[in-house]
Amino acid sequence: MGILSFQLQLSVLSTSPGPELLSGATRSLNLLPLQRERRRSSKPGVLKLIALASASSAAGSGAGYSEGLVEVTKKQRKKKIAGVDQDELVDDLELLADPDSSFCEFNGVKIHHKVYDAGASQQHESLLQIDSVNVPMILLHGFGASIFSWNRALKPLAETTGSRILAFDRPAFGLTSRADPSSLKVPPGGGDSKPLNPYSMAFSVLATLYFINFLAAEKAILVGHSAGSLVAVNSYFEARERVAGLILVAPAIFAPNPPSRENQRDGQKWGLKTAEGDNLISRIWALLSRIVKYAGMLIAKMMIWMGNILSSLYKRVLSAILRSAVGLVLVRMIIDKFGISAIKIAWHDQKQVTDHILQGYTRPLRSKGWDRALVEYTAAMLLDVDSELRPQRLHEISCPVLIITGDNDRIVPSWNAERLSRAIPGSVIEVIKNCGHLPHEEKVDEFVEVVRKFLQRNFGGSGEQMVQQALA
């Protein structure tokens, strides 16, 4: 387009009467720098600017050059991140909301949420009478996602449970307000305590429990996807009497490693007996080996302790860097470079990733302060000890637990979900075939069917019996 624009303007100027008429020699001279610049840069904006400059100077008009320069400069100022224009960000996030969106305030943060009530639908009345569980669900999205990721599953899940389903955007994601932690005030009656960081795990947990009250329910089933599974599990430990069950989808939870094999035979508790026999030399050798082993374990524990101190310092330095201007630039570069790719890699069949899906995931990038909020969230995860779930606690979970994973999950591999299943007593794991990191989007029907069977097994019955079992 740059060459065509140059040639068209050159043609008009060469046919114009008067002293501005260009000679063939002049045209050749003007074309040579353009050709040289074309070899240096392939950017269309640069090429167009040179063409405008050559034509304008040849015509003896400085005004045309100035206008062209301003026009190109304005276009170059516009910066897009993951395809979203960053010169047109909005303050009022309700302008980006869907018709069925709602907003409420919790601890100074305006939280975007959606509620779907299957009771308002009459077309599935017979299904509700047979299969309904009548226990509300709270849906918790993963890192970088929002309510949008649950849109396809909201209605089917509501019809399956026969109750209300609520999904909300956690701070830093979706259309929930981007709060500045430094500007928050301590709630009335808070004493000398610090204001609750909206990007902390504690805030997400309390917001989850708040929405159980919001639904006027005694208990709810928590459905967490990826990092949202960590919020669900922490909410259970915070108030287990409010959680009827857990459904963990592609859970990003660190499960404990399987116990190591000691390669011991019966009766070899301290290595005092070996296959060679029960002689004195073998006993001494085995005892020395055991002493060396435990000495090594002690040294390892000391190294871990020192490593924890260094890790704490490292995390603080890293969080300070993240909160700086350099950190903001870095976050923008990462989202721009890998944002779209990360969305696509979450799917087994990337052909299903339409423009509608990409726009749904990138829409929050149109809100002012999205980059600062993401930095604050990351810093909070680095420094917040509450976000680190101790694997030893997983065996304490006593409510019904369903773990769902895709067999081709490239983000949280299915073997990780299997390890988690072994760590939670009585949990059930279901692997959906030909599915990636998003079973509730990529395989909605299979996902809902797995959930329905789980609910029927654990909260099965009819009428009052279902409600009593769920609330027990």
Short mmCIF file of C-alpha atoms in Angstrom, two decimals:
data_model
loop_
_atom_site.label_atom_id
_atom_site.label_comp_id
_atom_site.label_asym_id
_atom_site.label_seq_id
_atom_site.Cartn_x
_atom_site.Cartn_y
_atom_site.Cartn_z
CA MET A 1 0.00 0.00 0.00
CA GLY A 2 2.95 2.38 0.70
CA ILE A 3 4.36 2.00 -2.84
CA LEU A 4 0.92 2.39 -4.41
CA SER A 5 0.26 5.57 -2.42
CA PHE A 6 3.62 6.99 -3.49
CA GLN A 7 3.09 6.17 -7.15
CA LEU A 8 -0.43 7.66 -7.20
CA GLN A 9 0.69 10.92 -5.57
CA LEU A 10 3.74 11.07 -7.85
CA SER A 11 1.57 10.59 -10.94
CA VAL A 12 -0.78 13.43 -9.94
CA LEU A 13 2.12 15.79 -9.25
CA SER A 14 3.90 14.96 -12.52
CA THR A 15 0.84 15.82 -14.62
CA SER A 16 0.12 19.08 -12.79
CA PRO A 17 0.92 22.31 -14.73
CA GLY A 18 3.16 25.05 -13.37
CA PRO A 19 6.61 25.29 -11.85
CA GLU A 20 5.94 22.35 -9.53
CA LEU A 21 6.09 19.97 -12.52
CA LEU A 22 8.49 17.16 -11.71
CA SER A 23 11.06 15.95 -14.18
CA GLY A 24 11.92 12.31 -14.68
CA ALA A 25 15.28 12.88 -13.00
CA THR A 26 13.59 14.36 -9.92
CA ARG A 27 11.22 11.44 -9.69
CA SER A 28 14.12 9.02 -9.83
CA LEU A 29 15.95 10.87 -7.06
CA ASN A 30 12.84 10.79 -4.87
CA LEU A 31 12.33 7.08 -5.49
CA LEU A 32 15.89 6.05 -4.53
CA PRO A 33 15.64 6.95 -0.82
CA LEU A 34 12.26 5.23 -0.68
CA GLN A 35 13.75 2.04 -2.08
CA ARG A 36 16.64 2.20 0.39
CA GLU A 37 14.26 2.75 3.32
CA ARG A 38 12.08 -0.09 2.13
CA ARG A 39 15.04 -2.44 2.43
CA ARG A 40 15.70 -1.19 5.97
CA SER A 41 12.17 -1.45 7.28
CA SER A 42 9.12 -3.45 6.28
CA LYS A 43 6.72 -1.42 8.48
CA PRO A 44 3.86 0.01 6.39
CA GLY A 45 3.62 3.09 8.62
CA VAL A 46 7.26 4.01 7.95
CA LEU A 47 6.89 3.41 4.22
CA LYS A 48 3.80 5.59 4.01
CA LEU A 49 5.50 8.38 5.94
CA ILE A 50 8.50 8.38 3.54
CA ALA A 51 6.20 8.39 0.53
CA LEU A 52 4.27 11.35 1.89
CA ALA A 53 7.51 13.19 2.68
CA SER A 54 8.94 12.61 -0.80
CA ALA A 55 5.77 13.69 -2.58
CA SER A 56 5.26 16.72 -0.37
CA SER A 57 8.84 18.01 -0.66
CA ALA A 58 8.77 17.48 -4.43
CA ALA A 59 5.58 19.50 -4.65
CA GLY A 60 7.11 22.23 -2.50
CA SER A 61 4.37 21.89 0.13
CA GLY A 62 5.37 21.60 3.81
CA ALA A 63 1.73 21.48 4.95
CA GLY A 64 1.08 18.10 3.36
CA TYR A 65 4.12 16.62 5.05
CA SER A 66 3.05 17.95 8.46
CA GLU A 67 -0.48 16.58 8.11
CA GLY A 68 0.85 13.17 7.06
CA LEU A 69 3.29 13.11 9.95
CA VAL A 70 0.55 13.91 12.50
CA GLU A 71 -1.73 11.25 11.02
CA VAL A 72 0.88 8.49 11.14
CA THR A 73 2.07 9.54 14.61
CA LYS A 74 -1.47 9.24 15.96
CA LYS A 75 -1.81 5.76 14.50
CA GLN A 76 1.50 4.70 15.99
CA ARG A 77 0.43 5.86 19.45
CA LYS A 78 -2.41 3.37 19.53
CA LYS A 79 -1.22 0.33 21.41
CA LYS A 80 -3.01 -2.97 21.32
CA ILE A 81 -2.52 -5.76 23.82
CA ALA A 82 -3.87 -9.16 22.84
CA GLY A 83 -5.86 -7.36 20.17
CA VAL A 84 -7.48 -4.90 22.61
CA ASP A 85 -6.97 -1.18 21.99
CA GLN A 86 -5.38 0.33 25.12
CA ASP A 87 -6.27 3.92 24.15
CA GLU A 88 -9.97 3.32 24.77
CA LEU A 89 -10.13 1.84 28.28
CA VAL A 90 -13.20 2.40 30.44
CA ASP A 91 -13.63 3.25 34.12
CA ASP A 92 -17.23 2.09 34.46
CA LEU A 93 -17.06 -1.69 34.08
CA GLU A 94 -20.85 -1.94 33.84
CA LEU A 95 -20.47 -0.61 30.30
CA LEU A 96 -18.77 -3.90 29.42
CA ALA A 97 -21.29 -6.11 31.22
CA ASP A 98 -23.87 -8.47 29.72
CA PRO A 99 -27.64 -7.94 30.09
CA ASP A 100 -27.79 -10.69 32.75
CA SER A 101 -24.85 -9.29 34.74
CA SER A 102 -25.24 -8.00 38.30
CA PHE A 103 -23.00 -6.08 40.68
CA CYS A 104 -22.78 -5.92 44.46
CA GLU A 105 -20.32 -4.43 46.91
CA PHE A 106 -18.28 -6.51 49.34
CA ASN A 107 -15.58 -4.98 51.53
CA GLY A 108 -15.30 -1.95 49.28
CA VAL A 109 -15.02 -3.96 46.07
CA LYS A 110 -17.72 -3.93 43.39
CA ILE A 111 -18.07 -7.59 42.43
CA HIS A 112 -19.47 -8.68 39.07
CA HIS A 113 -21.63 -11.82 39.27
CA LYS A 114 -24.34 -13.76 37.50
CA VAL A 115 -27.14 -15.86 38.96
CA TYR A 116 -29.14 -18.45 37.06
CA ASP A 117 -32.25 -19.82 38.73
CA ALA A 118 -33.57 -23.05 37.24
CA GLY A 119 -36.77 -22.63 39.26
CA ALA A 120 -37.76 -19.82 36.91
CA SER A 121 -37.62 -22.19 33.93
CA GLN A 122 -40.73 -24.28 33.29
CA GLN A 123 -39.57 -26.25 30.27
CA HIS A 124 -37.48 -28.65 32.39
CA GLU A 125 -40.03 -29.14 35.15
CA SER A 126 -40.22 -32.93 34.76
CA LEU A 127 -36.41 -33.19 34.80
CA LEU A 128 -36.21 -31.13 37.98
CA GLN A 129 -38.69 -33.37 39.78
CA ILE A 130 -36.61 -36.48 39.06
CA ASP A 131 -32.97 -35.42 39.05
CA SER A 132 -32.77 -32.17 41.00
CA VAL A 133 -30.63 -31.82 44.09
CA ASN A 134 -31.86 -28.41 45.18
CA VAL A 135 -28.47 -27.33 46.55
CA PRO A 136 -27.01 -24.06 45.20
CA MET A 137 -23.63 -23.94 43.52
CA ILE A 138 -20.89 -21.31 43.61
CA LEU A 139 -18.65 -21.36 40.52
CA LEU A 140 -15.03 -20.20 40.93
CA HIS A 141 -13.03 -19.44 37.78
CA GLY A 142 -9.30 -19.94 37.31
CA PHE A 143 -6.36 -17.60 36.76
CA GLY A 144 -6.86 -15.22 33.85
CA ALA A 145 -10.48 -16.31 33.36
CA SER A 146 -13.82 -14.85 34.45
CA ILE A 147 -17.54 -15.60 34.56
CA PHE A 148 -17.33 -15.90 30.79
CA SER A 149 -15.69 -19.32 31.13
CA TRP A 150 -18.83 -20.61 32.88
CA ASN A 151 -21.38 -19.15 30.45
CA ARG A 152 -22.02 -22.40 28.58
CA ALA A 153 -22.40 -24.43 31.78
CA LEU A 154 -24.51 -22.05 33.90
CA LYS A 155 -27.92 -23.05 32.60
CA PRO A 156 -27.34 -26.84 32.35
CA LEU A 157 -25.89 -26.95 35.87
CA ALA A 158 -28.84 -25.00 37.24
CA GLU A 159 -31.25 -27.41 35.59
CA THR A 160 -29.28 -30.36 36.98
CA THR A 161 -29.21 -29.13 40.55
CA GLY A 162 -32.70 -27.65 40.48
CA SER A 163 -31.42 -24.62 42.33
CA ARG A 164 -29.61 -21.36 41.81
CA ILE A 165 -26.10 -21.18 40.34
CA LEU A 166 -23.91 -18.18 41.06
CA ALA A 167 -20.61 -17.30 39.41
CA PHE A 168 -18.55 -14.24 40.28
CA ASP A 169 -15.38 -12.54 39.05
CA ARG A 170 -12.60 -12.57 41.61
CA PRO A 171 -10.65 -9.31 42.04
CA ALA A 172 -8.09 -8.70 39.24
CA PHE A 173 -10.23 -10.66 36.79
CA GLY A 174 -13.38 -10.18 34.76
CA LEU A 175 -15.44 -7.07 35.44
CA THR A 176 -14.95 -6.83 39.20
CA SER A 177 -13.59 -3.40 40.15
CA ARG A 178 -9.82 -2.91 40.23
CA ALA A 179 -9.33 -1.78 43.80
CA ASP A 180 -6.20 -0.04 45.08
CA PRO A 181 -5.16 -1.90 48.27
CA SER A 182 -3.50 1.24 49.67
CA SER A 183 -6.75 3.22 49.48
CA LEU A 184 -8.91 0.69 51.33
CA LYS A 185 -10.11 1.47 54.83
CA VAL A 186 -10.51 -0.82 57.81
CA PRO A 187 -14.18 -1.88 58.17
CA PRO A 188 -16.05 -0.42 61.17
CA GLY A 189 -15.18 -2.32 64.32
CA GLY A 190 -11.98 -3.62 62.76
CA GLY A 191 -9.81 -2.06 65.47
CA ASP A 192 -6.12 -1.87 64.63
CA SER A 193 -6.33 -4.59 62.00
CA LYS A 194 -5.17 -3.92 58.45
CA PRO A 195 -7.71 -3.63 55.64
CA LEU A 196 -8.28 -6.87 53.78
CA ASN A 197 -6.26 -7.04 50.56
CA PRO A 198 -8.83 -7.66 47.79
CA TYR A 199 -6.26 -9.67 45.83
CA SER A 200 -5.51 -12.06 48.69
CA MET A 201 -6.73 -15.62 49.11
CA ALA A 202 -8.52 -14.59 52.30
CA PHE A 203 -10.64 -12.09 50.36
CA SER A 204 -11.65 -14.69 47.76
CA VAL A 205 -12.58 -17.14 50.52
CA LEU A 206 -14.69 -14.59 52.42
CA ALA A 207 -16.33 -13.46 49.17
CA THR A 208 -17.26 -17.09 48.46
CA LEU A 209 -18.88 -17.46 51.89
CA TYR A 210 -20.59 -14.09 51.40
CA PHE A 211 -22.27 -15.35 48.24
CA ILE A 212 -23.54 -18.45 50.06
CA ASN A 213 -25.35 -16.03 52.38
CA PHE A 214 -26.33 -13.96 49.35
CA LEU A 215 -28.23 -17.01 48.05
CA ALA A 216 -29.90 -17.41 51.47
CA ALA A 217 -28.49 -20.94 51.70
CA GLU A 218 -27.13 -22.90 54.64
CA LYS A 219 -24.73 -24.80 52.41
CA ALA A 220 -23.53 -24.76 48.84
CA ILE A 221 -21.55 -26.96 46.49
CA LEU A 222 -18.33 -25.20 45.48
CA VAL A 223 -17.13 -25.76 41.93
CA GLY A 224 -13.58 -24.56 41.34
CA HIS A 225 -11.71 -24.58 38.06
CA SER A 226 -7.90 -24.61 37.98
CA ALA A 227 -6.71 -21.98 40.52
CA GLY A 228 -10.35 -21.58 41.57
CA SER A 229 -10.09 -25.08 43.06
CA LEU A 230 -7.64 -23.70 45.61
CA VAL A 231 -10.22 -21.08 46.61
CA ALA A 232 -12.86 -23.80 46.94
CA VAL A 233 -10.66 -25.99 49.18
CA ASN A 234 -9.58 -23.05 51.35
CA SER A 235 -13.23 -22.02 51.69
CA TYR A 236 -14.00 -25.52 52.93
CA PHE A 237 -11.30 -25.31 55.60
CA GLU A 238 -12.50 -21.83 56.59
CA ALA A 239 -16.12 -22.92 57.11
CA ARG A 240 -16.63 -26.62 56.37
CA GLU A 241 -20.14 -26.46 57.82
CA ARG A 242 -21.15 -24.24 54.87
CA VAL A 243 -19.83 -26.54 52.14
CA ALA A 244 -22.01 -29.46 51.02
CA GLY A 245 -19.52 -30.75 48.45
CA LEU A 246 -16.52 -29.90 46.28
CA ILE A 247 -16.21 -30.27 42.52
CA LEU A 248 -12.64 -29.57 41.40
CA VAL A 249 -12.17 -29.13 37.66
CA ALA A 250 -8.61 -29.40 36.28
CA PRO A 251 -7.48 -28.49 39.81
CA ALA A 252 -4.28 -26.46 40.11
CA ILE A 253 -3.53 -27.78 43.61
CA PHE A 254 -0.16 -29.18 44.60
CA ALA A 255 -0.86 -32.74 45.66
CA PRO A 256 1.65 -34.54 47.89
CA ASN A 257 4.08 -36.88 46.19
CA PRO A 258 3.44 -40.59 46.61
CA PRO A 259 5.47 -42.08 49.50
CA SER A 260 8.92 -43.24 48.41
CA ARG A 261 9.63 -46.95 48.30
CA GLU A 262 12.12 -48.11 50.88
CA ASN A 263 13.00 -51.38 49.12
CA GLN A 264 12.78 -53.12 52.44
CA ARG A 265 11.82 -56.74 53.04
CA ASP A 266 9.76 -57.96 55.96
CA GLY A 267 11.65 -57.47 59.20
CA GLN A 268 14.15 -54.91 57.79
CA LYS A 269 12.88 -51.90 59.74
CA TRP A 270 16.32 -50.56 60.61
CA GLY A 271 18.32 -52.35 57.97
CA LEU A 272 19.71 -54.78 60.54
CA LYS A 273 18.86 -57.78 58.38
CA THR A 274 19.84 -58.21 54.77
CA ALA A 275 19.44 -60.80 52.07
CA GLU A 276 23.04 -61.94 52.68
CA GLY A 277 22.22 -63.07 56.20
CA ASP A 278 22.12 -61.90 59.77
CA ASN A 279 25.86 -61.50 60.33
CA LEU A 280 27.64 -58.81 62.34
CA ILE A 281 29.34 -57.07 59.41
CA SER A 282 26.10 -56.67 57.48
CA ARG A 283 24.39 -55.32 60.59
CA ILE A 284 27.12 -52.70 61.17
CA TRP A 285 27.10 -51.69 57.52
CA ALA A 286 23.33 -51.33 57.50
CA LEU A 287 23.39 -49.28 60.72
CA LEU A 288 26.08 -46.94 59.37
CA SER A 289 24.09 -46.53 56.17
CA ARG A 290 21.02 -45.64 58.19
CA ILE A 291 22.96 -43.07 60.28
CA VAL A 292 24.36 -41.44 57.15
CA LYS A 293 20.86 -41.34 55.67
CA TYR A 294 19.33 -39.59 58.67
CA ALA A 295 22.27 -37.18 58.90
CA GLY A 296 21.63 -36.30 55.27
CA MET A 297 17.95 -35.78 56.02
CA LEU A 298 18.85 -33.42 58.87
CA ILE A 299 21.18 -31.42 56.63
CA ALA A 300 18.45 -31.30 53.97
CA LYS A 301 15.96 -29.92 56.50
CA MET A 302 18.44 -27.21 57.51
CA MET A 303 18.95 -26.33 53.85
CA ILE A 304 15.19 -26.15 53.35
CA TRP A 305 14.91 -23.83 56.37
CA MET A 306 17.61 -21.56 54.96
CA GLY A 307 16.00 -21.81 51.55
CA ASN A 308 12.68 -20.66 52.99
CA ILE A 309 14.34 -17.54 54.40
CA LEU A 310 16.00 -16.79 51.08
CA SER A 311 12.77 -17.57 49.27
CA SER A 312 10.90 -15.08 51.46
CA LEU A 313 13.46 -12.36 50.67
CA TYR A 314 13.37 -13.28 46.99
CA LYS A 315 9.56 -13.06 46.94
CA ARG A 316 9.61 -9.63 48.54
CA VAL A 317 12.16 -8.33 46.06
CA LEU A 318 10.22 -9.84 43.17
CA SER A 319 6.93 -8.32 44.37
CA ALA A 320 8.60 -4.90 44.64
CA ILE A 321 9.86 -5.22 41.06
CA LEU A 322 6.42 -6.30 39.88
CA ARG A 323 4.79 -3.24 41.46
CA SER A 324 7.24 -0.90 39.72
CA ALA A 325 6.81 0.67 36.30
CA VAL A 326 9.09 -2.02 34.92
CA GLY A 327 6.75 -4.68 36.29
CA LEU A 328 3.74 -3.11 34.60
CA VAL A 329 5.55 -3.03 31.26
CA LEU A 330 6.59 -6.64 31.74
CA VAL A 331 3.03 -7.77 32.50
CA ARG A 332 1.72 -5.99 29.43
CA MET A 333 4.40 -7.59 27.26
CA ILE A 334 3.62 -11.08 28.59
CA ILE A 335 -0.14 -10.72 28.08
CA ASP A 336 0.37 -9.31 24.60
CA LYS A 337 2.89 -12.00 23.61
CA PHE A 338 1.29 -15.08 25.17
CA GLY A 339 -2.32 -14.15 26.06
CA ILE A 340 -4.03 -15.50 22.95
CA SER A 341 -1.72 -18.52 22.79
CA ALA A 342 -2.53 -19.39 26.41
CA ILE A 343 -6.25 -19.39 25.62
CA LYS A 344 -5.80 -21.68 22.63
CA ILE A 345 -3.46 -24.11 24.35
CA ALA A 346 -6.10 -24.71 27.03
CA TRP A 347 -8.24 -26.51 24.43
CA HIS A 348 -7.74 -30.01 23.08
CA ASP A 349 -9.33 -28.98 19.78
CA GLN A 350 -8.10 -25.47 19.10
CA LYS A 351 -10.40 -25.18 16.10
CA GLN A 352 -13.22 -24.64 18.59
CA VAL A 353 -11.61 -21.39 19.78
CA THR A 354 -13.71 -18.84 17.91
CA ASP A 355 -13.40 -15.06 17.79
CA HIS A 356 -16.32 -14.92 20.23
CA ILE A 357 -14.32 -16.94 22.77
CA LEU A 358 -11.19 -14.83 22.30
CA GLN A 359 -13.19 -11.63 22.71
CA GLY A 360 -14.85 -13.01 25.84
CA TYR A 361 -11.52 -13.77 27.47
CA THR A 362 -9.87 -10.49 26.43
CA ARG A 363 -12.79 -8.17 27.18
CA PRO A 364 -11.51 -7.41 30.74
CA LEU A 365 -8.39 -5.90 29.12
CA ARG A 366 -10.63 -2.97 28.15
CA SER A 367 -10.91 -1.88 31.80
CA LYS A 368 -8.66 0.78 33.26
CA GLY A 369 -6.08 -0.54 35.68
CA TRP A 370 -6.27 -4.17 34.57
CA ASP A 371 -2.47 -4.38 34.45
CA ARG A 372 -1.99 -2.87 37.92
CA ALA A 373 -4.61 -5.23 39.36
CA LEU A 374 -2.91 -8.25 37.82
CA VAL A 375 0.40 -7.15 39.32
CA GLU A 376 -1.20 -6.73 42.76
CA TYR A 377 -2.79 -10.16 42.50
CA THR A 378 0.52 -11.79 41.58
CA ALA A 379 2.33 -9.99 44.40
CA ALA A 380 -0.35 -11.07 46.88
CA MET A 381 0.01 -14.70 45.79
CA LEU A 382 3.78 -14.46 46.30
CA LEU A 383 3.59 -12.98 49.78
CA ASP A 384 0.30 -14.38 51.08
CA VAL A 385 0.96 -17.45 53.22
CA ASP A 386 -2.78 -18.17 53.28
CA SER A 387 -2.64 -18.99 49.57
CA GLU A 388 -0.26 -21.87 50.24
CA LEU A 389 -2.35 -24.93 51.04
CA ARG A 390 -0.53 -27.52 53.11
CA PRO A 391 -0.88 -30.85 51.31
CA GLN A 392 -1.09 -32.64 54.67
CA ARG A 393 -4.50 -31.06 55.24
CA LEU A 394 -6.10 -32.60 52.18
CA HIS A 395 -6.84 -35.85 54.02
CA GLU A 396 -9.02 -33.85 56.43
CA ILE A 397 -11.65 -33.19 53.75
CA SER A 398 -14.73 -35.23 54.62
CA CYS A 399 -17.40 -33.86 52.28
CA PRO A 400 -18.12 -35.50 48.89
CA VAL A 401 -15.42 -34.56 46.37
CA LEU A 402 -15.48 -34.93 42.57
CA ILE A 403 -12.36 -34.28 40.52
CA ILE A 404 -12.79 -33.74 36.77
CA THR A 405 -9.89 -33.56 34.33
CA GLY A 406 -9.28 -33.75 30.60
CA ASP A 407 -7.01 -36.45 29.21
CA ASN A 408 -5.14 -33.85 27.12
CA ASP A 409 -4.78 -31.05 29.65
CA ARG A 410 -1.54 -29.27 28.75
CA ILE A 411 -1.74 -26.83 31.67
CA VAL A 412 -2.57 -29.11 34.63
CA PRO A 413 -1.87 -32.67 33.43
CA SER A 414 -4.38 -35.39 34.31
CA TRP A 415 -1.76 -37.27 36.35
CA ASN A 416 -1.67 -34.29 38.71
CA ALA A 417 -5.42 -34.64 39.25
CA GLU A 418 -4.94 -38.34 39.92
CA ARG A 419 -2.36 -37.53 42.61
CA LEU A 420 -4.83 -35.12 44.18
CA SER A 421 -7.51 -37.79 44.14
CA ARG A 422 -5.23 -40.15 46.07
CA ALA A 423 -4.62 -37.41 48.65
CA ILE A 424 -8.32 -36.78 49.36
CA PRO A 425 -10.01 -39.83 50.94
CA GLY A 426 -13.19 -40.95 49.22
CA SER A 427 -12.83 -38.57 46.30
CA VAL A 428 -13.94 -39.60 42.83
CA ILE A 429 -12.01 -38.74 39.68
CA GLU A 430 -13.46 -38.61 36.17
CA VAL A 431 -11.28 -38.22 33.07
CA ILE A 432 -13.03 -36.78 30.02
CA LYS A 433 -11.60 -38.02 26.73
CA ASN A 434 -10.36 -35.70 23.98
CA CYS A 435 -10.55 -32.75 26.33
CA GLY A 436 -8.12 -30.09 27.47
CA HIS A 437 -7.99 -27.75 30.45
CA LEU A 438 -11.58 -26.54 30.08
CA PRO A 439 -14.04 -29.48 30.36
CA HIS A 440 -16.92 -27.12 31.24
CA GLU A 441 -16.38 -25.28 27.95
CA GLU A 442 -15.00 -27.83 25.52
CA LYS A 443 -17.14 -30.82 26.60
CA VAL A 444 -20.17 -29.20 28.26
CA ASP A 445 -22.59 -32.11 27.89
CA GLU A 446 -20.14 -34.69 29.22
CA PHE A 447 -19.12 -32.35 32.02
CA VAL A 448 -22.70 -31.80 33.16
CA GLU A 449 -23.48 -35.51 32.96
CA VAL A 450 -20.49 -36.35 35.18
CA VAL A 451 -21.65 -33.72 37.68
CA ARG A 452 -25.23 -35.04 37.58
CA LYS A 453 -24.15 -38.60 38.39
CA PHE A 454 -21.96 -37.38 41.24
CA LEU A 455 -24.80 -35.36 42.74
CA GLN A 456 -27.22 -38.26 42.45
CA ARG A 457 -24.78 -40.63 44.15
CA ASN A 458 -24.12 -38.30 47.05
CA PHE A 459 -27.33 -36.32 47.37
CA GLY A 460 -29.70 -38.78 45.69
CA GLY A 461 -33.31 -39.23 46.68
CA SER A 462 -36.39 -37.20 46.09
CA GLY A 463 -38.03 -34.16 47.54
CA GLU A 464 -37.27 -33.44 51.19
CA GLN A 465 -34.85 -36.35 51.44
CA MET A 466 -32.48 -34.66 48.95
CA VAL A 467 -32.58 -31.38 50.82
CA GLN A 468 -31.99 -33.01 54.19
CA GLN A 469 -29.02 -35.01 52.88
CA ALA A 470 -27.47 -31.94 51.31
CA LEU A 471 -27.88 -29.86 54.44
CA ALA A 472 -26.80 -32.60 56.87
#
